[in-house]
Coordinates of C-alpha atoms and ligand atoms in Angstrom, one line a residue:
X1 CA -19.8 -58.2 29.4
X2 CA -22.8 -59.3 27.8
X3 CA -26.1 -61.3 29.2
X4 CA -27.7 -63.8 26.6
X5 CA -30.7 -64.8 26.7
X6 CA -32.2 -67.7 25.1
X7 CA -35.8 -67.7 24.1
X8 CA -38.0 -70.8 25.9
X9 CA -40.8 -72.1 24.0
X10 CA -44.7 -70.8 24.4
X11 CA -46.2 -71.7 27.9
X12 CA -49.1 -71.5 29.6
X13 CA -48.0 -71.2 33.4
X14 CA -51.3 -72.0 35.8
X15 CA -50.5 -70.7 39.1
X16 CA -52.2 -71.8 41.8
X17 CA -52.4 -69.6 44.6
X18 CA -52.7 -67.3 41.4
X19 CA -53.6 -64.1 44.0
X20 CA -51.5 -64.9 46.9
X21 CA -49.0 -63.4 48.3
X22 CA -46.0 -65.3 46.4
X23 CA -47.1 -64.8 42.9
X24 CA -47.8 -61.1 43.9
X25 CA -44.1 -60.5 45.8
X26 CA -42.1 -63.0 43.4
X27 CA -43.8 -64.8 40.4
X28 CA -45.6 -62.2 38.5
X29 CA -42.5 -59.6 38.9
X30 CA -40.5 -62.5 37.4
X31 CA -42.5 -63.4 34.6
X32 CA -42.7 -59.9 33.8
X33 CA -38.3 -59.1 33.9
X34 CA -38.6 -62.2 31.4
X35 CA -41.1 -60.9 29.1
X36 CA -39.0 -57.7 28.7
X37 CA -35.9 -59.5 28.3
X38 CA -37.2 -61.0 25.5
X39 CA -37.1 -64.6 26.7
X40 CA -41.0 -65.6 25.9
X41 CA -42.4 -66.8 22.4
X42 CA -45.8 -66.6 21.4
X43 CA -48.3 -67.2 22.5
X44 CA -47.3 -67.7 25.9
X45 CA -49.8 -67.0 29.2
X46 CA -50.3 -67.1 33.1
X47 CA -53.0 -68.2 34.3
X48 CA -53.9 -67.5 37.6
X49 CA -56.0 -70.0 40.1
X50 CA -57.8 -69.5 43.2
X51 CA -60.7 -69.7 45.1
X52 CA -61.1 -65.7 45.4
X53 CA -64.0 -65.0 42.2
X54 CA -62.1 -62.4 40.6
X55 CA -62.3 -61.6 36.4
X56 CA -59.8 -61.7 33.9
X57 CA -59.7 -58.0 34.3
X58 CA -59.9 -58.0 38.2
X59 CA -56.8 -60.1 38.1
X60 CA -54.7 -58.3 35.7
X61 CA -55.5 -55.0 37.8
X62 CA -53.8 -57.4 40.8
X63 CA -51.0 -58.1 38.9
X64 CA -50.5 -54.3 38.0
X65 CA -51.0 -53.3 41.5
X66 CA -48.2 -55.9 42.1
X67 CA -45.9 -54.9 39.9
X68 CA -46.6 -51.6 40.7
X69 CA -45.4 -52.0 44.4
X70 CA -42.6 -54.9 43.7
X71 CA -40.5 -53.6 40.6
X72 CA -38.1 -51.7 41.3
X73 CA -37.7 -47.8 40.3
X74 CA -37.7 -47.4 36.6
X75 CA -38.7 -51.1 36.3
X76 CA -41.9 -50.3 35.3
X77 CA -43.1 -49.4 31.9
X78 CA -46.3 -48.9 30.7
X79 CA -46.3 -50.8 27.9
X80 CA -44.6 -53.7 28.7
X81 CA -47.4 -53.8 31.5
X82 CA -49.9 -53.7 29.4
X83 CA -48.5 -56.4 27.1
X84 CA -48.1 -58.4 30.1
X85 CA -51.7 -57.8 31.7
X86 CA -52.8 -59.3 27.6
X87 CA -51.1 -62.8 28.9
X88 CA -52.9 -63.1 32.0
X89 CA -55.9 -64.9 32.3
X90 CA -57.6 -66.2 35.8
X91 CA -60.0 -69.4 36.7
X92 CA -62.1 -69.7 40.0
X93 CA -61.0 -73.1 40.9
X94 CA -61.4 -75.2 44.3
X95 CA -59.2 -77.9 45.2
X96 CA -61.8 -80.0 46.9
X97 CA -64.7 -79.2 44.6
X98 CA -65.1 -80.2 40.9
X99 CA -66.3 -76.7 40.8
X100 CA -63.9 -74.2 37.8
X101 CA -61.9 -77.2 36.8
X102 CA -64.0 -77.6 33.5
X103 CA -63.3 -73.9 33.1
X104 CA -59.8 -74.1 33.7
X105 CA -59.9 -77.5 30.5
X106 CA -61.3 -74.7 28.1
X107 CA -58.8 -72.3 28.6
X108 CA -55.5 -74.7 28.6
X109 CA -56.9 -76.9 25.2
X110 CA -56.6 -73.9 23.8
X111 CA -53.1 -74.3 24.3
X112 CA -52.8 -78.8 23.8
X113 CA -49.0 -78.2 22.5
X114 CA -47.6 -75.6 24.8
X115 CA -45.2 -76.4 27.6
X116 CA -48.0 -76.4 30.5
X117 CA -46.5 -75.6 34.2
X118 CA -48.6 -75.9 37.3
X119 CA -47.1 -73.8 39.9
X120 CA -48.6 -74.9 43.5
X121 CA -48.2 -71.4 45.3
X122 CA -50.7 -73.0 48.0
X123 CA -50.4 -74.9 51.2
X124 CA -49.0 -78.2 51.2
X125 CA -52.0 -79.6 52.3
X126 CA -53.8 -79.1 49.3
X127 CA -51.2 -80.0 47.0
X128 CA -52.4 -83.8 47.4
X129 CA -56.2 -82.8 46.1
X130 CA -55.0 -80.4 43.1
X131 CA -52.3 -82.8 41.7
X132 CA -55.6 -85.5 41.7
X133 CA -57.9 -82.9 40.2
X134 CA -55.4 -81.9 37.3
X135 CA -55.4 -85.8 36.9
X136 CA -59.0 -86.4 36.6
X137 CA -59.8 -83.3 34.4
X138 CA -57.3 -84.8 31.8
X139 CA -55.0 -81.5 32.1
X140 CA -51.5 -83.2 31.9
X141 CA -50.2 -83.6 28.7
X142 CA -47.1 -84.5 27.3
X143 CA -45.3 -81.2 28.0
X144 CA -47.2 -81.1 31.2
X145 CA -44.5 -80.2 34.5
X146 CA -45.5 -79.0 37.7
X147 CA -44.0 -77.3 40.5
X148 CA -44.1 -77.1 44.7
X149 CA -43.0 -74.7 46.8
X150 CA -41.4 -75.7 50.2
X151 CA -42.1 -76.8 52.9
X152 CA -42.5 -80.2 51.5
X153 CA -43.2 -81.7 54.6
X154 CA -42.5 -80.9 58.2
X155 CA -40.7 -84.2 59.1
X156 CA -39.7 -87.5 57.4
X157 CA -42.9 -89.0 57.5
X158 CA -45.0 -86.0 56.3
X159 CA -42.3 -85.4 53.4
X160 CA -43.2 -89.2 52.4
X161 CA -46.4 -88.4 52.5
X162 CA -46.4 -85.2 50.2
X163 CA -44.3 -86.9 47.9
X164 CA -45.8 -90.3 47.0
X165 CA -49.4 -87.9 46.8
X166 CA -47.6 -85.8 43.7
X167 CA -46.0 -89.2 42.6
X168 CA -49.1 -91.2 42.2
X169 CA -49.8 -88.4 39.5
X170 CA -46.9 -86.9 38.5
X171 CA -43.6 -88.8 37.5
X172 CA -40.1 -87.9 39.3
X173 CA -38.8 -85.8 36.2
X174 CA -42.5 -84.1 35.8
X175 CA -41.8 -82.7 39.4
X176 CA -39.7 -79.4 40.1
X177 CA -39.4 -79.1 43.4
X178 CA -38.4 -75.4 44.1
X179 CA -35.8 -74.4 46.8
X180 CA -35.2 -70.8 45.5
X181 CA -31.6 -70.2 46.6
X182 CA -29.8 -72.8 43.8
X183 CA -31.8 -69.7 41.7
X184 CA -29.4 -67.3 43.2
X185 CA -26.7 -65.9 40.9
X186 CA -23.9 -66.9 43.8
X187 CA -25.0 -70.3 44.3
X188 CA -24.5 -71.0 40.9
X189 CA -21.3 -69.2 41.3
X190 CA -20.1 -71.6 44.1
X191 CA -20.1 -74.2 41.4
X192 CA -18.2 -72.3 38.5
X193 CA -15.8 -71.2 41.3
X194 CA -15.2 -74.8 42.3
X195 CA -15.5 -76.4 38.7
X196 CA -14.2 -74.0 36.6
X197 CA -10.7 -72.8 38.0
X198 CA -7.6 -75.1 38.6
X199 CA -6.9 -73.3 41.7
X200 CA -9.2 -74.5 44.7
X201 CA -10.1 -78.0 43.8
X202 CA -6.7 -79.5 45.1
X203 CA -7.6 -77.6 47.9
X204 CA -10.9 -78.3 48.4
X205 CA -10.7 -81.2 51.4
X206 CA -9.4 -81.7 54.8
X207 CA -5.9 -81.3 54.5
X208 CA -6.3 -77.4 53.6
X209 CA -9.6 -76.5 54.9
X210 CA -10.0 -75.8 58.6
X211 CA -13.5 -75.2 58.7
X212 CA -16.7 -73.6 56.9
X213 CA -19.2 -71.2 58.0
X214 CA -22.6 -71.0 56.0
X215 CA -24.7 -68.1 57.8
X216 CA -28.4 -66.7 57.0
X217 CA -29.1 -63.5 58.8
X218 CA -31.8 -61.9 58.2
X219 CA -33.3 -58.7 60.1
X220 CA -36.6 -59.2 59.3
X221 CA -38.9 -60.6 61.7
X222 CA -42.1 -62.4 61.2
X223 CA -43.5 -60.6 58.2
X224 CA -46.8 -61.3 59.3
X225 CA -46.5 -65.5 59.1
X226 CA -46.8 -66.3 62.3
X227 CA -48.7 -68.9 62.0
X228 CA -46.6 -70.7 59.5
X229 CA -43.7 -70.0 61.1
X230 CA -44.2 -71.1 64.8
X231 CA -45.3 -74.5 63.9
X232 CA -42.0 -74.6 61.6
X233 CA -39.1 -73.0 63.5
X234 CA -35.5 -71.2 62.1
X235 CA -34.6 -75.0 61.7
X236 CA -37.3 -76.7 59.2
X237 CA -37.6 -72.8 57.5
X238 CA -34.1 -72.6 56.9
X239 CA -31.9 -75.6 57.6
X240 CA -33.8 -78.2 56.3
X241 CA -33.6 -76.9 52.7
X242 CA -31.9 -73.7 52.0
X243 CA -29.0 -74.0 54.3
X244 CA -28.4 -78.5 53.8
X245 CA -28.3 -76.7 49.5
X246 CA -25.3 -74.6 50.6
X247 CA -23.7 -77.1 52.4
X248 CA -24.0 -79.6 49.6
X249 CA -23.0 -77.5 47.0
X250 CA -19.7 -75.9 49.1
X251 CA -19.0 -79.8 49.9
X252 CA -19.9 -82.1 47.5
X253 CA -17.7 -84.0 45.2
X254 CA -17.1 -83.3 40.9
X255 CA -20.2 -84.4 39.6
X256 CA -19.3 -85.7 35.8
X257 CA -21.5 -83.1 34.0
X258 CA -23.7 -80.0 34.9
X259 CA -26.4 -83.0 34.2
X260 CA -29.1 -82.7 36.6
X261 CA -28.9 -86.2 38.1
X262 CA -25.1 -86.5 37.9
X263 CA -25.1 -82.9 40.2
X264 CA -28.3 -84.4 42.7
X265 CA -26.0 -87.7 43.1
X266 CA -23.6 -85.6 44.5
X267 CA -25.4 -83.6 46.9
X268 CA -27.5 -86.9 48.2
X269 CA -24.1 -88.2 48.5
X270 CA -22.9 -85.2 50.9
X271 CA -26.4 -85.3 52.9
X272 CA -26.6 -89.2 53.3
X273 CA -22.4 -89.0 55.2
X274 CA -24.1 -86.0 57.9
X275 CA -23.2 -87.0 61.1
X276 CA -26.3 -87.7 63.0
X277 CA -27.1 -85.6 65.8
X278 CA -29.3 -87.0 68.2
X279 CA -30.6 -86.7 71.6
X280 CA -27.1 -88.1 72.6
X281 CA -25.3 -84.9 71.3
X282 CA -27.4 -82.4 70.0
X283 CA -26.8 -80.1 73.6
X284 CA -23.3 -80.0 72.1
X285 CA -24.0 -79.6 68.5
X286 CA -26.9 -77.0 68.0
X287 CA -28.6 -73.8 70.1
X288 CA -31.8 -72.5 69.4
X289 CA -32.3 -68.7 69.7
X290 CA -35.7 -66.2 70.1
X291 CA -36.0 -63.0 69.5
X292 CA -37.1 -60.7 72.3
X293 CA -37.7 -56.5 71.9
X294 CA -34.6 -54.6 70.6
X295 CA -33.5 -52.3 67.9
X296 CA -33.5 -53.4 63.6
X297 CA -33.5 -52.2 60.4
X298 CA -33.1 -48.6 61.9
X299 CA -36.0 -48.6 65.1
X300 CA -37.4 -50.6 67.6
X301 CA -38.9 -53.9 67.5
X302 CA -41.1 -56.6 69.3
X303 CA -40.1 -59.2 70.8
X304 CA -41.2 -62.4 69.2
X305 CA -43.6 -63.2 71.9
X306 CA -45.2 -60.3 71.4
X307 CA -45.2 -60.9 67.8
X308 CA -47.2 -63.7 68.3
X309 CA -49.4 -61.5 70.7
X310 CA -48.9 -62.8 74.3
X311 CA -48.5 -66.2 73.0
X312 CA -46.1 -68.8 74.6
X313 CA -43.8 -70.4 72.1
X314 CA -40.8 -72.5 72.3
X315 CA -40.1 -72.5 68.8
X316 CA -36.6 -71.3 67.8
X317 CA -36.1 -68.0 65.6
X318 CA -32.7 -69.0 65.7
X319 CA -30.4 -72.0 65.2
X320 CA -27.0 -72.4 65.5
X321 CA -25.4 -76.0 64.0
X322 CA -21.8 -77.6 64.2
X323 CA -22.3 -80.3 61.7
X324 CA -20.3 -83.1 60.5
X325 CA -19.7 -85.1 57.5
X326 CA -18.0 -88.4 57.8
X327 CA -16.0 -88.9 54.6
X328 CA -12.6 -88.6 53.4
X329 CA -12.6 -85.4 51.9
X330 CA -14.3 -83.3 54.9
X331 CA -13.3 -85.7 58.0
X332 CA -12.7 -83.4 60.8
X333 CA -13.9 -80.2 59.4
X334 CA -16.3 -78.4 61.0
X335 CA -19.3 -77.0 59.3
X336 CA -20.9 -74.7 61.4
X337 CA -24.0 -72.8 60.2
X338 CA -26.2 -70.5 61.3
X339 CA -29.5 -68.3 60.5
X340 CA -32.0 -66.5 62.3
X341 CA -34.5 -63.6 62.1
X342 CA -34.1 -60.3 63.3
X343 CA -30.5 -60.6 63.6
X344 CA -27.9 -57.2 63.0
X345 CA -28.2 -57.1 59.2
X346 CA -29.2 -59.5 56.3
X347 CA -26.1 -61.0 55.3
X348 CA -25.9 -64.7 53.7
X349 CA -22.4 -65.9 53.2
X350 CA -20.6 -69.3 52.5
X351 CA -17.0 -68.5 54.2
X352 CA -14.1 -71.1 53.7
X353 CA -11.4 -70.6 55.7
X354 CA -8.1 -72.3 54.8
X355 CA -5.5 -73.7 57.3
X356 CA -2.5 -71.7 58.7
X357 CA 0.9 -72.0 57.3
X358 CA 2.7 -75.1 58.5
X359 CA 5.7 -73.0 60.0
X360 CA 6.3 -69.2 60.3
X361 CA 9.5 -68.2 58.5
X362 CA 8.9 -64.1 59.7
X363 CA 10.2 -62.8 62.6
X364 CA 7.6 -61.1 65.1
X365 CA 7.7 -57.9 64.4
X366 CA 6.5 -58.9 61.2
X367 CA 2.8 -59.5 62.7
X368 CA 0.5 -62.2 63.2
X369 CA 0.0 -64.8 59.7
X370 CA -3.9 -64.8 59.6
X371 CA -5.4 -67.5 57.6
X372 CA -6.8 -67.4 54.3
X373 CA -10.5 -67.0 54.0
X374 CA -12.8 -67.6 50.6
X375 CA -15.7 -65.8 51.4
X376 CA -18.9 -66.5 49.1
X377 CA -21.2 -63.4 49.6
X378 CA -24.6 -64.4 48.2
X379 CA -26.4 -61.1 49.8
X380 CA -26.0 -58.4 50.0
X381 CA -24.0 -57.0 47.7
X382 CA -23.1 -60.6 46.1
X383 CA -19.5 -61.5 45.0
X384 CA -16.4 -63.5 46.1
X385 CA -14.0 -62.1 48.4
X386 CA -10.3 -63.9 48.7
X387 CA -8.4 -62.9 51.9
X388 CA -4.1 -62.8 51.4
X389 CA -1.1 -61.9 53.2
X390 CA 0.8 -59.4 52.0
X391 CA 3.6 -57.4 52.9
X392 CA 2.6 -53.8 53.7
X393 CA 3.6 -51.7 51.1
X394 CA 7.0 -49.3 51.7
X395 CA 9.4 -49.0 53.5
X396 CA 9.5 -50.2 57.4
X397 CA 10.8 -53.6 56.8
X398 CA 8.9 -56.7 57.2
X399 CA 5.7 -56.4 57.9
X400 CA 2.7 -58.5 56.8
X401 CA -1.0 -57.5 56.3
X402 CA -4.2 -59.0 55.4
X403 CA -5.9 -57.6 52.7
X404 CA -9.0 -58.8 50.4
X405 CA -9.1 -59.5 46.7
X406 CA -12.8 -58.1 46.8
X407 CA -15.0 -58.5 43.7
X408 CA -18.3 -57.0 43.7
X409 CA -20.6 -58.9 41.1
X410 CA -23.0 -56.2 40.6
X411 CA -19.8 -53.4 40.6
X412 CA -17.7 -55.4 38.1
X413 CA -20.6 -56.4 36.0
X414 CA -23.2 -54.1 34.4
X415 CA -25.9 -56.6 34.2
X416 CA -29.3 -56.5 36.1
X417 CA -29.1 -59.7 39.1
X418 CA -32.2 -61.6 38.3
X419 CA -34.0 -62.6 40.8
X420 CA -33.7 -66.6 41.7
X421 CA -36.9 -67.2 40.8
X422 CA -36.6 -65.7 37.1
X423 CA -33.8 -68.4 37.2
X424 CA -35.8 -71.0 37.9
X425 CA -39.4 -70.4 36.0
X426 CA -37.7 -70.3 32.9
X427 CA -35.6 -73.3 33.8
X428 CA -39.2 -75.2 34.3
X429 CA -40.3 -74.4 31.0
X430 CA -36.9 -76.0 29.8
X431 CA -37.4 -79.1 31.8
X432 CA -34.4 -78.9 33.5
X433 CA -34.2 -80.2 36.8
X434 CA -30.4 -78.7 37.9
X435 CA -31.5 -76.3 40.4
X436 CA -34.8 -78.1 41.6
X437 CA -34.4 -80.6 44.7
X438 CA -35.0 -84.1 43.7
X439 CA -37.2 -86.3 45.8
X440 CA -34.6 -88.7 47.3
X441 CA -32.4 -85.3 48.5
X442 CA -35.6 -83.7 50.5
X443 CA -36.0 -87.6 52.3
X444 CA -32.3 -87.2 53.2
X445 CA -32.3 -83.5 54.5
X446 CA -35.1 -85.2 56.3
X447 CA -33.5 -87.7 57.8
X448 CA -30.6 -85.8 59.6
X449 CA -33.2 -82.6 60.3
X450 CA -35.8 -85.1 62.2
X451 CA -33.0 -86.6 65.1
X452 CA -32.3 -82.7 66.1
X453 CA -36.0 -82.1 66.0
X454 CA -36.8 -84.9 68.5
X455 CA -33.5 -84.5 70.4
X456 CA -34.6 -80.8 71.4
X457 CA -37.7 -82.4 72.6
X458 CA -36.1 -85.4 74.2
X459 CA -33.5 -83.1 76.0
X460 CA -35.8 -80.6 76.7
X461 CA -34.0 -77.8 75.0
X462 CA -35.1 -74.6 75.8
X463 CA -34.8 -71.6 73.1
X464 CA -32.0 -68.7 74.6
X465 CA -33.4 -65.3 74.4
X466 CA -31.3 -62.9 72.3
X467 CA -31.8 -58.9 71.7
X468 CA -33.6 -58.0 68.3
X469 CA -30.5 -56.5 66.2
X470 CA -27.9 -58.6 67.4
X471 CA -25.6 -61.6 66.4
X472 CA -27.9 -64.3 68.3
X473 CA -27.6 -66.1 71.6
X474 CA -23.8 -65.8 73.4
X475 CA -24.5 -69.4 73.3
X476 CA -23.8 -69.7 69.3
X477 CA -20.8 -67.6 70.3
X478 CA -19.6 -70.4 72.6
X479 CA -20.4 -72.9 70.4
X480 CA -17.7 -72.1 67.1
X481 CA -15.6 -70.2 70.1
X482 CA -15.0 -73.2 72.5
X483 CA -13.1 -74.6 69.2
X484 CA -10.8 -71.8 69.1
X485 CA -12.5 -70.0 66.5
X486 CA -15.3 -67.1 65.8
X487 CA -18.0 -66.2 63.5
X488 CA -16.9 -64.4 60.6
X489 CA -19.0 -61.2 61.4
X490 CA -17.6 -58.5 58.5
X491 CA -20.8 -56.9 57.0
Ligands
BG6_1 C1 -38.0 -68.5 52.8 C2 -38.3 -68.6 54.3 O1 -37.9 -69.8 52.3 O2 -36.8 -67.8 52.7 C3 -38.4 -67.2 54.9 O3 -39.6 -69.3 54.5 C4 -37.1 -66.4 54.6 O4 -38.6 -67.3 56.3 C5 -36.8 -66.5 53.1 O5 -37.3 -65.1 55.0 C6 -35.4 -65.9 52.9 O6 -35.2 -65.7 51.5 P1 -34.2 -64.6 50.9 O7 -34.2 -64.9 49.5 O8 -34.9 -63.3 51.3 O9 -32.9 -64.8 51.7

């Protein structure tokens, strides 16, 4: 099994919020596994923008002290650091200011014909004033993309907003917008499983499926972003973008080509036919979950109250969803998806599970016929799991047993699993928009996210408490169990 890697063409990447904590946890770890793969051509750079006044050299120390403390063991190598640390360069620059923008001119002409990315690594409220200043300092060229990180709004309205500021300057296929789990190596699976075998298509719809489950656990808790995350909430964090991905991917039809806009009309498709869920259902249809003290990761933890140190919060750490999409392939199949923080491990699986038999030809004894279940493991541990009957080996007579045709990725492979955002930096430089969320799909996710939003307020819906380490609120139990079935919980 080999991994190929095709070279991009020289770039200069400008990264604003060039000394956050994004490009020092992802983006400069993931330039650098390029750069030793061998995927850059010369001359190629990062440059690095912020307020901070730091040096070139001050900077490339950060991005050593970074790499340092993200790689992985043996990841690091001296001289491919060093070589690294020679493409990085670094501009004081201020959004609202004209001040470092002249500066920032120099260094990019000296690069007119590269491919020239601007990475917004910064709050979305400045995005508005940095795509005007790149404007008015004559910085976009022909090869000139730029990229935004999420959230892209925190409602319908503000997503509107966002997005006609970057359009005014930037046109739709200029404009990656990055959701960084289509850049995980399972995702991309989901399709190749779907698209590339004979064997599940004809299978892939409402007379075999009974329902899905799409969960995102995670046992961390706050990670110090408090005050991002209690004005967003488990259901704009996660749902609105990561989560809607999944589901359009697991359920959306053929597109005609891996084309990037034959693959986005599918998945606008699959968010436009979500049921709504308003004030009128939404008691039925979702429960919100917070944290309170417990046990994770190995030890005890805070409650999320006292996360937030004393505050009072009903913001939801936690969602549960049963969600609906009204069209012929998926009519009455459930889709019920979950995520939360601090929960009993991190675990992020797509699980399809198939209908049972129509009619039972063994006798009892031969033990209960358990439904077939796909499961799509995108962490930990990614890889496809396909749960059979069997008949229990030897002698005994008849008697049936579920096992799992279990195929570790990173077991059965020997290559190294990229990160998703290696994926997806490199796919910028290429211009292609596959894995990036078109503007039209982020309105839509919008659309169905913002009727749950103001039916929690309309109704008054209360967050349920639930112990750190553990699955969530009983309530999320109730919801998939009062259908007759339960969270697949195998981790
Ligand atoms: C981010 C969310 O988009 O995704 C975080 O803002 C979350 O709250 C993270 O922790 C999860 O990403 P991953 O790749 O670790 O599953």
């Amino acid at each position: 099994m080999s991994s190929q890697i095709i070279p991009v063409e020289p770039f200069d990447y400008v990264v604003f919020g060039g000394s956050g904590d994004l490009a020092e946890r992802k983006l400069l770890p993931a330039l650098y596994h390029r750069q030793i793969e061998g995927q850059f051509s010369e001359p190629t750079r990062v440059i690095g923008a912020s307020r901070s006044a730091l040096s070139h050299e001050e900077y490339r120390k950060f991005a050593e002290a970074a790499l340092k403390e993200h790689l992985k063991k043996g990841e690091y190598d001296e001289a491919e650091v060093k070589k690294f640390c020679a493409r990085l360069f670094y501009v004081s620059v201020d959004a609202k200011t004209d001040a470092g923008w002249d500066q920032l001119k120099k260094i990019l002409d000296e690069g007119k014909d590269r491919v020239r990315a601007f990475y917004l690594a910064v709050a979305p409220g400045i995005f508005g004033d940095i795509s005007q200043k790149i404007h008015d300092h004559k910085l976009i060229t022909k090869q000139t993309r730029i990229v935004v990180e999420k959230p892209i709004g925190r409602d319908l309205a503000s997503a509107l907003q966002l997005n006609d500021t970057i359009g005014r300057v930037f046109k739709e296929e200029q404009i990656f917008r990055i959701d960084h789990y289509l850049g995980k190596e399972t995702v991309q699976n989901l399709m190749a499983l779907r698209f590339a075998n004979a064997l599940y298509e004809p299978l892939w719809n409402a007379d075999h499926i009974d329902h899905v489950q799409i969960t995102v656990a995670e046992s961390v808790g706050l990670e110090g972003r408090a005050g991002y995350y209690d004005t967003a909430g488990a259901l704009r964090d996660m749902v609105q973008n990561h989560i809607l991905q999944l589901l359009c991917l697991t359920a959306m039809e053929i597109p005609s080509s891996m084309d990037s806009e034959a693959v986005r009309d599918e998945k606008l498709k699959v968010l436009r036919a979500l049921k709504p869920i308003d004030a009128s259902n939404v008691e039925q249809s979702t429960v919100r979950g917070q944290y309170r003290a417990g046990a994770s990761a190995g030890g005890p933890v805070k409650g999320y109250l006292d996360e937030l140190e004393g505050g009072v919060s009903n913001t939801e750490t936690f969602v549960a969803i049963k969600a609906e999409i009204g069209n012929w392939r998926w009519a009455g199949v459930p889709f019920y998806i979950r995520t939360g923080k601090r929960l009993a491990g991190r675990m992020s699986e797509i699980v399809i599970t198939f209908k049972p038999i129509p009619h039972n030809i063994f006798d009892q004894a031969a033990g209960r016929i358990v439904a077939n279940q796909l499961v799509i493991r995108l962490q930990p541990d990614e890889g496809v799991k396909q749960s059979l009957m069997i008949k229990d080996p030897g002698p005994g007579g008849m008697r049936l047993r579920n096992v799992s045709l279990d195929m570790s990725f990173a077991s059965a492979f020997n290559v190294r699993n990229p990160d998703a955002y290696e994926r997806l930096l490199m796919d910028v430089v290429r211009s292609n928009q596959t894995l990036f969320m078109r503007r039209d799909e982020v309105e839509a996710a919008w659309k169905w996210v913002d009727p749950i939003l103001k039916g929690w307020e309309e109704a008054g819906q209360q967050v349920q408490g639930y112990t750190a380490g553990t699955w969530g609120p009983s309530q999320a139990i109730a919801l998939i169990e009062r259908d007759g079935r339960t969270w697949h919980d195998d981790i």
